[in-house]
PDB file of C-alpha atoms in Angstrom:
ATOM      1  CA  UNK A 286      52.555 105.004  48.114  1.00 79.00           C
ATOM      2  CA  UNK A 287      54.333 108.187  47.209  1.00 86.00           C
ATOM      3  CA  UNK A 288      51.772 110.387  49.116  1.00 89.00           C
ATOM      4  CA  UNK A 289      52.004 108.185  52.190  1.00 91.00           C
ATOM      5  CA  UNK A 290      55.928 108.449  52.120  1.00 92.00           C
ATOM      6  CA  UNK A 291      55.731 112.306  51.625  1.00 92.00           C
ATOM      7  CA  UNK A 292      53.257 112.610  54.497  1.00 94.00           C
ATOM      8  CA  UNK A 293      55.374 110.242  56.899  1.00 94.00           C
ATOM      9  CA  UNK A 294      58.539 112.355  56.015  1.00 94.00           C
ATOM     10  CA  UNK A 295      56.597 115.605  56.646  1.00 94.00           C
ATOM     11  CA  UNK A 296      55.418 114.357  60.022  1.00 95.00           C
ATOM     12  CA  UNK A 297      58.930 113.559  60.996  1.00 95.00           C
ATOM     13  CA  UNK A 298      60.377 116.709  59.959  1.00 95.00           C
ATOM     14  CA  UNK A 299      57.633 118.672  61.841  1.00 93.00           C
ATOM     15  CA  UNK A 300      58.992 116.987  64.973  1.00 91.00           C
ATOM     16  CA  UNK A 301      62.442 118.157  64.111  1.00 92.00           C
ATOM     17  CA  UNK A 302      63.744 114.894  63.042  1.00 94.00           C
ATOM     18  CA  UNK A 303      66.332 114.791  60.215  1.00 96.00           C
ATOM     19  CA  UNK A 304      65.776 112.251  57.569  1.00 95.00           C
ATOM     20  CA  UNK A 305      69.065 110.585  56.205  1.00 94.00           C
ATOM     21  CA  UNK A 306      69.520 109.874  52.475  1.00 89.00           C
ATOM     22  CA  UNK A 307      68.780 106.220  51.476  1.00 82.00           C
ATOM     23  CA  UNK A 308      68.996 104.018  48.509  1.00 80.00           C
ATOM     24  CA  UNK A 309      65.594 102.704  49.256  1.00 76.00           C
ATOM     25  CA  UNK A 310      64.214 106.262  49.754  1.00 67.00           C
ATOM     26  CA  UNK A 311      60.926 105.032  47.899  1.00 78.00           C
ATOM     27  CA  UNK A 312      60.243 102.609  50.630  1.00 90.00           C
ATOM     28  CA  UNK A 313      61.999 103.639  53.736  1.00 93.00           C
ATOM     29  CA  UNK A 314      62.995 106.568  55.889  1.00 95.00           C
ATOM     30  CA  UNK A 315      65.524 106.664  58.533  1.00 95.00           C
ATOM     31  CA  UNK A 316      66.421 109.495  60.840  1.00 95.00           C
ATOM     32  CA  UNK A 317      69.515 110.672  62.141  1.00 96.00           C
ATOM     33  CA  UNK A 318      70.247 110.169  65.919  1.00 96.00           C
ATOM     34  CA  UNK A 319      68.645 113.143  67.982  1.00 93.00           C
ATOM     35  CA  UNK A 320      69.328 113.741  71.690  1.00 91.00           C
ATOM     36  CA  UNK A 321      66.478 112.835  74.052  1.00 87.00           C
ATOM     37  CA  UNK A 322      65.820 115.969  76.031  1.00 84.00           C
ATOM     38  CA  UNK A 323      63.310 114.581  78.607  1.00 83.00           C
ATOM     39  CA  UNK A 324      64.887 115.848  81.926  1.00 85.00           C
ATOM     40  CA  UNK A 325      63.632 112.947  83.985  1.00 84.00           C
ATOM     41  CA  UNK A 326      64.804 110.417  81.606  1.00 83.00           C
ATOM     42  CA  UNK A 327      68.293 111.911  81.000  1.00 83.00           C
ATOM     43  CA  UNK A 328      68.692 112.271  84.705  1.00 84.00           C
ATOM     44  CA  UNK A 329      67.913 108.438  85.324  1.00 83.00           C
ATOM     45  CA  UNK A 330      69.643 107.051  82.266  1.00 85.00           C
ATOM     46  CA  UNK A 331      72.326 109.783  81.081  1.00 84.00           C
ATOM     47  CA  UNK A 332      72.751 110.964  77.734  1.00 87.00           C
ATOM     48  CA  UNK A 333      70.354 109.145  75.335  1.00 89.00           C
ATOM     49  CA  UNK A 334      69.682 109.247  71.679  1.00 92.00           C
ATOM     50  CA  UNK A 335      66.845 108.341  69.595  1.00 92.00           C
ATOM     51  CA  UNK A 336      66.071 107.592  65.850  1.00 94.00           C
ATOM     52  CA  UNK A 337      62.993 106.516  63.831  1.00 94.00           C
ATOM     53  CA  UNK A 338      62.825 103.888  61.083  1.00 95.00           C
ATOM     54  CA  UNK A 339      59.527 103.968  58.662  1.00 95.00           C
ATOM     55  CA  UNK A 340      59.005 101.205  56.023  1.00 94.00           C
ATOM     56  CA  UNK A 341      56.396 101.252  53.511  1.00 93.00           C
ATOM     57  CA  UNK A 342      54.939  98.238  51.658  1.00 93.00           C
ATOM     58  CA  UNK A 343      52.319  98.491  48.874  1.00 91.00           C
ATOM     59  CA  UNK A 344      49.114  96.676  49.224  1.00 92.00           C
ATOM     60  CA  UNK A 345      46.375  95.817  46.736  1.00 93.00           C
ATOM     61  CA  UNK A 346      44.437  98.786  45.670  1.00 89.00           C
ATOM     62  CA  UNK A 347      45.602 102.237  47.066  1.00 84.00           C
ATOM     63  CA  UNK A 348      46.495 100.847  50.508  1.00 89.00           C
ATOM     64  CA  UNK A 349      49.867 100.996  52.016  1.00 91.00           C
ATOM     65  CA  UNK A 350      51.413  99.069  55.101  1.00 93.00           C
ATOM     66  CA  UNK A 351      53.353 101.531  57.115  1.00 92.00           C
ATOM     67  CA  UNK A 352      55.663 100.303  59.975  1.00 92.00           C
ATOM     68  CA  UNK A 353      57.123 102.836  62.509  1.00 92.00           C
ATOM     69  CA  UNK A 354      59.903 101.804  64.754  1.00 92.00           C
ATOM     70  CA  UNK A 355      62.221 103.567  66.954  1.00 91.00           C
ATOM     71  CA  UNK A 356      65.777 103.067  68.339  1.00 92.00           C
ATOM     72  CA  UNK A 357      67.144 104.158  71.681  1.00 91.00           C
ATOM     73  CA  UNK A 358      70.648 104.372  72.701  1.00 91.00           C
ATOM     74  CA  UNK A 359      72.064 104.974  76.046  1.00 89.00           C
ATOM     75  CA  UNK A 360      75.393 104.432  77.788  1.00 86.00           C
ATOM     76  CA  UNK A 361      73.520 102.758  80.764  1.00 86.00           C
ATOM     77  CA  UNK A 362      71.727  99.607  80.555  1.00 88.00           C
ATOM     78  CA  UNK A 363      68.170 100.577  81.130  1.00 88.00           C
ATOM     79  CA  UNK A 364      66.371  97.226  80.397  1.00 87.00           C
ATOM     80  CA  UNK A 365      65.684  96.378  84.077  1.00 86.00           C
ATOM     81  CA  UNK A 366      65.419  99.855  85.129  1.00 85.00           C
ATOM     82  CA  UNK A 367      62.270 101.824  86.112  1.00 84.00           C
ATOM     83  CA  UNK A 368      63.287 104.458  83.290  1.00 86.00           C
ATOM     84  CA  UNK A 369      62.490 101.521  80.782  1.00 86.00           C
ATOM     85  CA  UNK A 370      58.721 102.000  81.415  1.00 87.00           C
ATOM     86  CA  UNK A 371      59.212 105.870  80.961  1.00 85.00           C
ATOM     87  CA  UNK A 372      60.859 105.245  77.526  1.00 86.00           C
ATOM     88  CA  UNK A 373      58.324 102.652  76.380  1.00 87.00           C
ATOM     89  CA  UNK A 374      55.435 105.047  77.373  1.00 87.00           C
ATOM     90  CA  UNK A 375      57.022 108.003  75.648  1.00 86.00           C
ATOM     91  CA  UNK A 376      57.688 105.882  72.478  1.00 88.00           C
ATOM     92  CA  UNK A 377      54.128 104.822  72.331  1.00 90.00           C
ATOM     93  CA  UNK A 378      52.746 108.352  72.721  1.00 90.00           C
ATOM     94  CA  UNK A 379      55.122 109.632  70.011  1.00 90.00           C
ATOM     95  CA  UNK A 380      54.280 106.887  67.644  1.00 92.00           C
ATOM     96  CA  UNK A 381      50.446 107.654  67.990  1.00 94.00           C
ATOM     97  CA  UNK A 382      51.138 111.306  67.532  1.00 94.00           C
ATOM     98  CA  UNK A 383      53.203 110.603  64.448  1.00 94.00           C
ATOM     99  CA  UNK A 384      50.417 108.235  63.095  1.00 94.00           C
ATOM    100  CA  UNK A 385      47.916 110.940  63.659  1.00 94.00           C
ATOM    101  CA  UNK A 386      50.064 113.643  61.942  1.00 94.00           C
ATOM    102  CA  UNK A 387      50.386 111.354  58.910  1.00 94.00           C
ATOM    103  CA  UNK A 388      46.687 110.728  58.781  1.00 93.00           C
ATOM    104  CA  UNK A 389      45.829 114.402  58.964  1.00 94.00           C
ATOM    105  CA  UNK A 390      48.344 115.285  56.150  1.00 93.00           C
ATOM    106  CA  UNK A 391      47.188 112.563  53.936  1.00 91.00           C
ATOM    107  CA  UNK A 392      43.489 113.823  54.531  1.00 91.00           C
ATOM    108  CA  UNK A 393      44.586 117.355  53.678  1.00 88.00           C
ATOM    109  CA  UNK A 394      43.668 118.945  56.982  1.00 68.00           C
ATOM    110  CA  UNK A 395      45.731 121.864  58.183  1.00 63.00           C
ATOM    111  CA  UNK A 396      48.095 121.084  61.064  1.00 60.00           C
ATOM    112  CA  UNK A 397      49.429 123.367  63.733  1.00 61.00           C
ATOM    113  CA  UNK A 398      53.068 123.614  64.206  1.00 58.00           C
ATOM    114  CA  UNK A 399      54.096 122.429  67.765  1.00 58.00           C
ATOM    115  CA  UNK A 400      55.529 125.578  69.797  1.00 55.00           C
ATOM    116  CA  UNK A 401      59.235 125.662  69.957  1.00 53.00           C
ATOM    117  CA  UNK A 402      60.800 123.916  72.824  1.00 46.00           C
TER     118      UNK A 402
END
């Protein structure tokens, strides 16, 4: 489980997330709030911030159940806004990218650093 946690943390940090200290650091990761920089999303929702939560649960053998969740905070209610679909799609893409990064790190494959934005 330790290797999975290290890979999960590295994948978050590669995407410029700052992981907060935690009492349950051997099973959970939580990032600090980070501004959402997508121009269209910000234009429609105002200032927005996101954060990530990763939970690890050991399974029989060498397996680990990894749960990835994200939180989104905006001043405006976006629940019934068209921007909600954009947020959901962005979340799904980011979660898939993070999963891919974790798998590549665990497999020992070299990863390219994303270009600075």
